[in-house]
Amino acid sequence: MRLLLVEDDEMIGEPVIAAMRQAGYAVDWARDGREAELSLHHDVYDLVLLDLGLPKADGIALLGSYRRRGGTAPVLVITARDGIESRIAGLDAGADDYLIKPFDLAELAARARALLRRRSGRSSPFYSHGDLMLDPASREATLNGAPLVLAPREFSLLQTLVEDPTRIYSRAELADKLYGWGEEISSNAIEVHVHALRRKLGADEIVTVRGVGYRLKRRQ
Ligand code: CA
């Protein structure tokens, strides 16, 4: 899961980045409106955390233009306590939820999970595919009820595949989901993660679609 944080205040941004990376997201940080605008043109994000008071652009205007271009990622607005008007304007411009500063990082992570759940049309907090089950809150996975020991990026890759099990993901798309700006990625990183997952899940659980990418094995 790839997340964009738009926030100019380092005192807020730094702990958010650390907490969301810890929670397994690939996180990019745009520190002003211009950077946010450029970032949002790459439609790779699963979730956007948007501060409304920004240098070089207004957060609500940014959100409005993102939605008008057809941007579909859930957007969680971060606002000041006295910003009731901007919260309403943000929701009406296409935000999905908001948090008031200062906020608790565990609550932010839980709201992010809820928004992603809604986006994928699930009502269950768990991801499941046949006998495979993933809990995004604890980041624990089981196969046939037996725990799977997965590295953080293995969990994230599997979560991406399980979220839409019929979809074929190219290696580039998977790399976009798993690695943020400036994170080192080797040319065969995705193959290495897939190989590790196949060893843990069974070789046929992740199917290679030649010339296209990967998807999960079909289940009845
Ligand atoms: Ca601000």
mmCIF file of C-alpha atoms and ligand atoms in Angstrom:
data_model
loop_
_atom_site.group_PDB
_atom_site.id
_atom_site.type_symbol
_atom_site.label_atom_id
_atom_site.label_comp_id
_atom_site.label_asym_id
_atom_site.label_seq_id
_atom_site.Cartn_x
_atom_site.Cartn_y
_atom_site.Cartn_z
ATOM 1 C CA MET A 1 0.000 0.000 0.000
ATOM 2 C CA ARG A 2 1.377 3.364 -1.029
ATOM 3 C CA LEU A 3 0.460 6.475 0.866
ATOM 4 C CA LEU A 4 1.052 10.177 0.201
ATOM 5 C CA LEU A 5 1.395 12.511 3.163
ATOM 6 C CA VAL A 6 0.892 16.190 2.317
ATOM 7 C CA GLU A 7 2.066 18.191 5.332
ATOM 8 C CA ASP A 8 4.383 21.184 5.711
ATOM 9 C CA ASP A 9 4.906 20.867 9.474
ATOM 10 C CA GLU A 10 7.872 18.595 10.221
ATOM 11 C CA MET A 11 6.786 18.092 13.825
ATOM 12 C CA ILE A 12 3.628 16.435 12.525
ATOM 13 C CA GLY A 13 5.063 14.858 9.391
ATOM 14 C CA GLU A 14 8.001 13.019 10.907
ATOM 15 C CA PRO A 15 6.082 10.911 13.445
ATOM 16 C CA VAL A 16 3.343 10.207 10.873
ATOM 17 C CA ILE A 17 5.912 8.954 8.361
ATOM 18 C CA ALA A 18 7.588 6.774 10.989
ATOM 19 C CA ALA A 19 4.295 5.318 12.244
ATOM 20 C CA MET A 20 2.877 4.594 8.805
ATOM 21 C CA ARG A 21 6.127 2.980 7.616
ATOM 22 C CA GLN A 22 6.066 0.888 10.765
ATOM 23 C CA ALA A 23 2.499 -0.085 9.838
ATOM 24 C CA GLY A 24 3.811 -1.392 6.513
ATOM 25 C CA TYR A 25 2.973 1.414 4.091
ATOM 26 C CA ALA A 26 5.302 2.800 1.468
ATOM 27 C CA VAL A 27 5.072 6.508 2.282
ATOM 28 C CA ASP A 28 5.917 9.605 0.241
ATOM 29 C CA TRP A 29 5.984 13.021 1.839
ATOM 30 C CA ALA A 30 5.041 16.188 -0.063
ATOM 31 C CA ARG A 31 5.920 19.255 2.017
ATOM 32 C CA ASP A 32 4.093 21.942 0.052
ATOM 33 C CA GLY A 33 1.210 22.371 -2.345
ATOM 34 C CA ARG A 34 3.370 22.270 -5.456
ATOM 35 C CA GLU A 35 5.015 18.976 -4.485
ATOM 36 C CA ALA A 36 1.592 17.588 -3.617
ATOM 37 C CA GLU A 37 0.201 18.595 -7.005
ATOM 38 C CA LEU A 38 3.080 16.879 -8.823
ATOM 39 C CA SER A 39 2.793 13.765 -6.677
ATOM 40 C CA LEU A 40 -0.948 13.446 -7.174
ATOM 41 C CA HIS A 41 -0.436 13.414 -10.936
ATOM 42 C CA HIS A 42 1.201 10.006 -10.517
ATOM 43 C CA ASP A 43 -1.852 8.020 -9.709
ATOM 44 C CA VAL A 44 -0.119 5.372 -7.614
ATOM 45 C CA TYR A 45 -1.548 6.116 -4.186
ATOM 46 C CA ASP A 46 -3.875 3.925 -2.176
ATOM 47 C CA LEU A 47 -4.452 6.684 0.364
ATOM 48 C CA VAL A 48 -3.731 10.409 0.743
ATOM 49 C CA LEU A 49 -3.309 12.227 4.072
ATOM 50 C CA LEU A 50 -3.855 15.898 3.330
ATOM 51 C CA ASP A 51 -3.137 18.908 5.521
ATOM 52 C CA LEU A 52 -5.262 21.802 4.309
ATOM 53 C CA GLY A 53 -3.072 24.765 5.309
ATOM 54 C CA LEU A 54 -0.133 24.508 2.913
ATOM 55 C CA PRO A 55 2.463 26.757 1.352
ATOM 56 C CA LYS A 56 2.213 27.173 -2.447
ATOM 57 C CA ALA A 57 -1.332 25.854 -2.845
ATOM 58 C CA ASP A 58 -4.555 25.518 -0.962
ATOM 59 C CA GLY A 59 -5.351 21.988 0.219
ATOM 60 C CA ILE A 60 -9.017 22.190 -0.717
ATOM 61 C CA ALA A 61 -8.202 23.429 -4.233
ATOM 62 C CA LEU A 62 -5.689 20.574 -4.585
ATOM 63 C CA LEU A 63 -8.268 18.043 -3.521
ATOM 64 C CA GLY A 64 -10.888 19.513 -5.859
ATOM 65 C CA SER A 65 -8.609 19.291 -8.877
ATOM 66 C CA TYR A 66 -7.499 15.771 -7.940
ATOM 67 C CA ARG A 67 -11.123 14.611 -7.848
ATOM 68 C CA ARG A 68 -12.013 16.436 -11.078
ATOM 69 C CA ARG A 69 -9.171 14.588 -12.829
ATOM 70 C CA GLY A 70 -10.775 11.349 -11.658
ATOM 71 C CA GLY A 71 -8.418 10.616 -8.731
ATOM 72 C CA THR A 72 -10.093 7.920 -6.674
ATOM 73 C CA ALA A 73 -7.766 7.317 -3.705
ATOM 74 C CA PRO A 74 -9.419 7.837 -0.324
ATOM 75 C CA VAL A 75 -8.374 11.196 1.158
ATOM 76 C CA LEU A 76 -8.127 11.827 4.882
ATOM 77 C CA VAL A 77 -7.939 15.522 5.698
ATOM 78 C CA ILE A 78 -5.861 16.765 8.645
ATOM 79 C CA THR A 79 -7.104 20.048 10.079
ATOM 80 C CA ALA A 80 -6.764 22.400 13.020
ATOM 81 C CA ARG A 81 -9.231 22.176 15.878
ATOM 82 C CA ASP A 82 -10.870 25.495 14.976
ATOM 83 C CA GLY A 83 -11.114 24.588 11.293
ATOM 84 C CA ILE A 84 -14.726 23.444 11.164
ATOM 85 C CA GLU A 85 -15.420 25.381 7.969
ATOM 86 C CA SER A 86 -12.408 23.924 6.212
ATOM 87 C CA ARG A 87 -13.369 20.427 7.379
ATOM 88 C CA ILE A 88 -16.797 20.847 5.814
ATOM 89 C CA ALA A 89 -15.286 22.321 2.650
ATOM 90 C CA GLY A 90 -12.799 19.431 2.533
ATOM 91 C CA LEU A 91 -15.506 16.799 2.834
ATOM 92 C CA ASP A 92 -17.534 18.538 0.160
ATOM 93 C CA ALA A 93 -14.489 18.755 -2.119
ATOM 94 C CA GLY A 94 -14.136 14.971 -1.990
ATOM 95 C CA ALA A 95 -12.385 14.056 1.283
ATOM 96 C CA ASP A 96 -13.496 10.789 2.877
ATOM 97 C CA ASP A 97 -12.649 11.465 6.493
ATOM 98 C CA TYR A 98 -10.803 13.931 8.676
ATOM 99 C CA LEU A 99 -8.627 14.053 11.782
ATOM 100 C CA ILE A 100 -8.126 17.052 14.048
ATOM 101 C CA LYS A 101 -4.607 18.027 15.163
ATOM 102 C CA PRO A 102 -3.132 16.868 17.426
ATOM 103 C CA PHE A 103 -4.175 13.311 16.671
ATOM 104 C CA ASP A 104 -3.168 9.930 17.954
ATOM 105 C CA LEU A 105 -1.018 7.888 15.579
ATOM 106 C CA ALA A 106 -2.812 4.632 16.409
ATOM 107 C CA GLU A 107 -6.119 6.297 15.537
ATOM 108 C CA LEU A 108 -4.651 7.538 12.251
ATOM 109 C CA ALA A 109 -3.557 3.985 11.396
ATOM 110 C CA ALA A 110 -7.013 2.602 12.265
ATOM 111 C CA ARG A 111 -8.772 5.245 10.141
ATOM 112 C CA ALA A 112 -6.425 4.448 7.265
ATOM 113 C CA ARG A 113 -7.372 0.774 7.514
ATOM 114 C CA ALA A 114 -11.079 1.662 7.605
ATOM 115 C CA LEU A 115 -10.763 3.854 4.491
ATOM 116 C CA LEU A 116 -8.895 1.122 2.625
ATOM 117 C CA ARG A 117 -11.515 -1.407 3.686
ATOM 118 C CA ARG A 118 -14.274 0.800 2.312
ATOM 119 C CA ARG A 119 -12.350 1.433 -0.898
ATOM 120 C CA SER A 120 -12.057 -2.282 -1.584
ATOM 121 C CA GLY A 121 -15.747 -2.840 -0.800
ATOM 122 C CA ARG A 122 -15.037 -5.150 2.122
ATOM 123 C CA SER A 123 -17.004 -4.995 5.326
ATOM 124 C CA SER A 124 -14.754 -7.472 7.107
ATOM 125 C CA PRO A 125 -11.587 -6.064 8.681
ATOM 126 C CA PHE A 126 -9.708 -9.108 7.323
ATOM 127 C CA TYR A 127 -8.554 -9.893 3.841
ATOM 128 C CA SER A 128 -9.287 -13.449 2.824
ATOM 129 C CA HIS A 129 -8.858 -15.570 -0.270
ATOM 130 C CA GLY A 130 -9.809 -19.219 0.128
ATOM 131 C CA ASP A 131 -7.898 -20.521 3.136
ATOM 132 C CA LEU A 132 -5.587 -17.526 3.191
ATOM 133 C CA MET A 133 -6.366 -14.811 5.759
ATOM 134 C CA LEU A 134 -4.619 -11.490 6.411
ATOM 135 C CA ASP A 135 -5.200 -9.155 9.337
ATOM 136 C CA PRO A 136 -4.008 -5.661 8.367
ATOM 137 C CA ALA A 137 -4.230 -4.395 11.969
ATOM 138 C CA SER A 138 -1.834 -6.942 13.444
ATOM 139 C CA ARG A 139 -0.156 -7.698 10.097
ATOM 140 C CA GLU A 140 -0.558 -11.387 10.785
ATOM 141 C CA ALA A 141 -1.365 -13.900 8.085
ATOM 142 C CA THR A 142 -2.589 -17.478 8.248
ATOM 143 C CA LEU A 143 -2.955 -20.257 5.708
ATOM 144 C CA ASN A 144 -5.412 -22.998 6.680
ATOM 145 C CA GLY A 145 -5.360 -21.477 10.176
ATOM 146 C CA ALA A 146 -1.587 -21.926 10.522
ATOM 147 C CA PRO A 147 0.438 -18.742 11.034
ATOM 148 C CA LEU A 148 2.648 -17.562 8.187
ATOM 149 C CA VAL A 149 5.845 -15.747 9.072
ATOM 150 C CA LEU A 150 6.133 -12.968 6.504
ATOM 151 C CA ALA A 151 8.630 -10.138 6.135
ATOM 152 C CA PRO A 152 6.944 -6.683 6.044
ATOM 153 C CA ARG A 153 7.152 -6.328 2.259
ATOM 154 C CA GLU A 154 6.039 -9.927 1.732
ATOM 155 C CA PHE A 155 2.928 -9.127 3.770
ATOM 156 C CA SER A 156 2.341 -5.931 1.761
ATOM 157 C CA LEU A 157 2.736 -7.745 -1.550
ATOM 158 C CA LEU A 158 0.357 -10.497 -0.512
ATOM 159 C CA GLN A 159 -2.126 -7.900 0.780
ATOM 160 C CA THR A 160 -2.044 -6.167 -2.621
ATOM 161 C CA LEU A 161 -2.715 -9.436 -4.465
ATOM 162 C CA VAL A 162 -5.476 -10.532 -2.074
ATOM 163 C CA GLU A 163 -7.244 -7.184 -2.248
ATOM 164 C CA ASP A 164 -8.145 -7.868 -5.867
ATOM 165 C CA PRO A 165 -7.411 -11.526 -6.523
ATOM 166 C CA THR A 166 -8.555 -11.498 -10.153
ATOM 167 C CA ARG A 167 -6.251 -8.675 -11.121
ATOM 168 C CA ILE A 168 -2.842 -9.205 -12.716
ATOM 169 C CA TYR A 169 -0.185 -6.838 -11.371
ATOM 170 C CA SER A 170 2.935 -5.989 -13.341
ATOM 171 C CA ARG A 171 6.252 -5.908 -11.515
ATOM 172 C CA ALA A 172 6.314 -2.117 -11.910
ATOM 173 C CA GLU A 173 2.881 -1.763 -10.297
ATOM 174 C CA LEU A 174 3.927 -3.953 -7.394
ATOM 175 C CA ALA A 175 7.141 -1.961 -6.970
ATOM 176 C CA ASP A 176 5.001 1.224 -6.832
ATOM 177 C CA LYS A 177 2.872 -0.296 -4.066
ATOM 178 C CA LEU A 178 5.830 -1.455 -1.990
ATOM 179 C CA TYR A 179 8.506 1.226 -2.307
ATOM 180 C CA GLY A 180 8.273 4.975 -1.710
ATOM 181 C CA TRP A 181 10.534 7.744 -3.028
ATOM 182 C CA GLY A 182 14.171 7.301 -2.214
ATOM 183 C CA GLU A 183 13.776 3.751 -0.952
ATOM 184 C CA GLU A 184 16.380 1.490 -2.416
ATOM 185 C CA ILE A 185 14.940 -1.157 -4.705
ATOM 186 C CA SER A 186 16.997 -3.730 -6.566
ATOM 187 C CA SER A 187 15.986 -4.611 -10.117
ATOM 188 C CA ASN A 188 14.792 -8.070 -9.069
ATOM 189 C CA ALA A 189 13.218 -7.079 -5.720
ATOM 190 C CA ILE A 190 9.683 -8.100 -6.685
ATOM 191 C CA GLU A 191 10.836 -11.495 -8.029
ATOM 192 C CA VAL A 192 12.674 -12.047 -4.744
ATOM 193 C CA HIS A 193 9.528 -11.270 -2.680
ATOM 194 C CA VAL A 194 7.373 -13.483 -4.922
ATOM 195 C CA HIS A 195 9.884 -16.299 -4.621
ATOM 196 C CA ALA A 196 9.869 -16.006 -0.821
ATOM 197 C CA LEU A 197 6.052 -15.986 -0.740
ATOM 198 C CA ARG A 198 5.859 -19.054 -2.957
ATOM 199 C CA ARG A 199 8.205 -20.875 -0.616
ATOM 200 C CA LYS A 200 5.933 -20.060 2.327
ATOM 201 C CA LEU A 201 2.523 -20.444 0.654
ATOM 202 C CA GLY A 202 3.165 -23.158 -1.890
ATOM 203 C CA ALA A 203 4.656 -22.720 -5.341
ATOM 204 C CA ASP A 204 1.357 -22.523 -7.229
ATOM 205 C CA GLU A 205 -0.327 -19.902 -4.994
ATOM 206 C CA ILE A 206 1.078 -16.994 -7.001
ATOM 207 C CA VAL A 207 0.702 -17.410 -10.734
ATOM 208 C CA THR A 208 3.085 -15.827 -13.229
ATOM 209 C CA VAL A 209 1.190 -14.496 -16.241
ATOM 210 C CA ARG A 210 3.864 -14.438 -18.930
ATOM 211 C CA GLY A 211 4.766 -11.015 -20.174
ATOM 212 C CA VAL A 212 2.212 -9.372 -17.854
ATOM 213 C CA GLY A 213 2.895 -10.019 -14.180
ATOM 214 C CA TYR A 214 1.484 -11.885 -11.208
ATOM 215 C CA ARG A 215 -1.864 -12.797 -9.726
ATOM 216 C CA LEU A 216 -3.164 -15.147 -7.079
ATOM 217 C CA LYS A 217 -4.260 -18.685 -7.860
ATOM 218 C CA ARG A 218 -7.980 -18.832 -8.596
ATOM 219 C CA ARG A 219 -10.206 -20.310 -5.899
ATOM 220 C CA GLN A 220 -13.632 -21.827 -6.176
HETATM 221 CA CA CA B 1 0.037 23.226 7.555
#
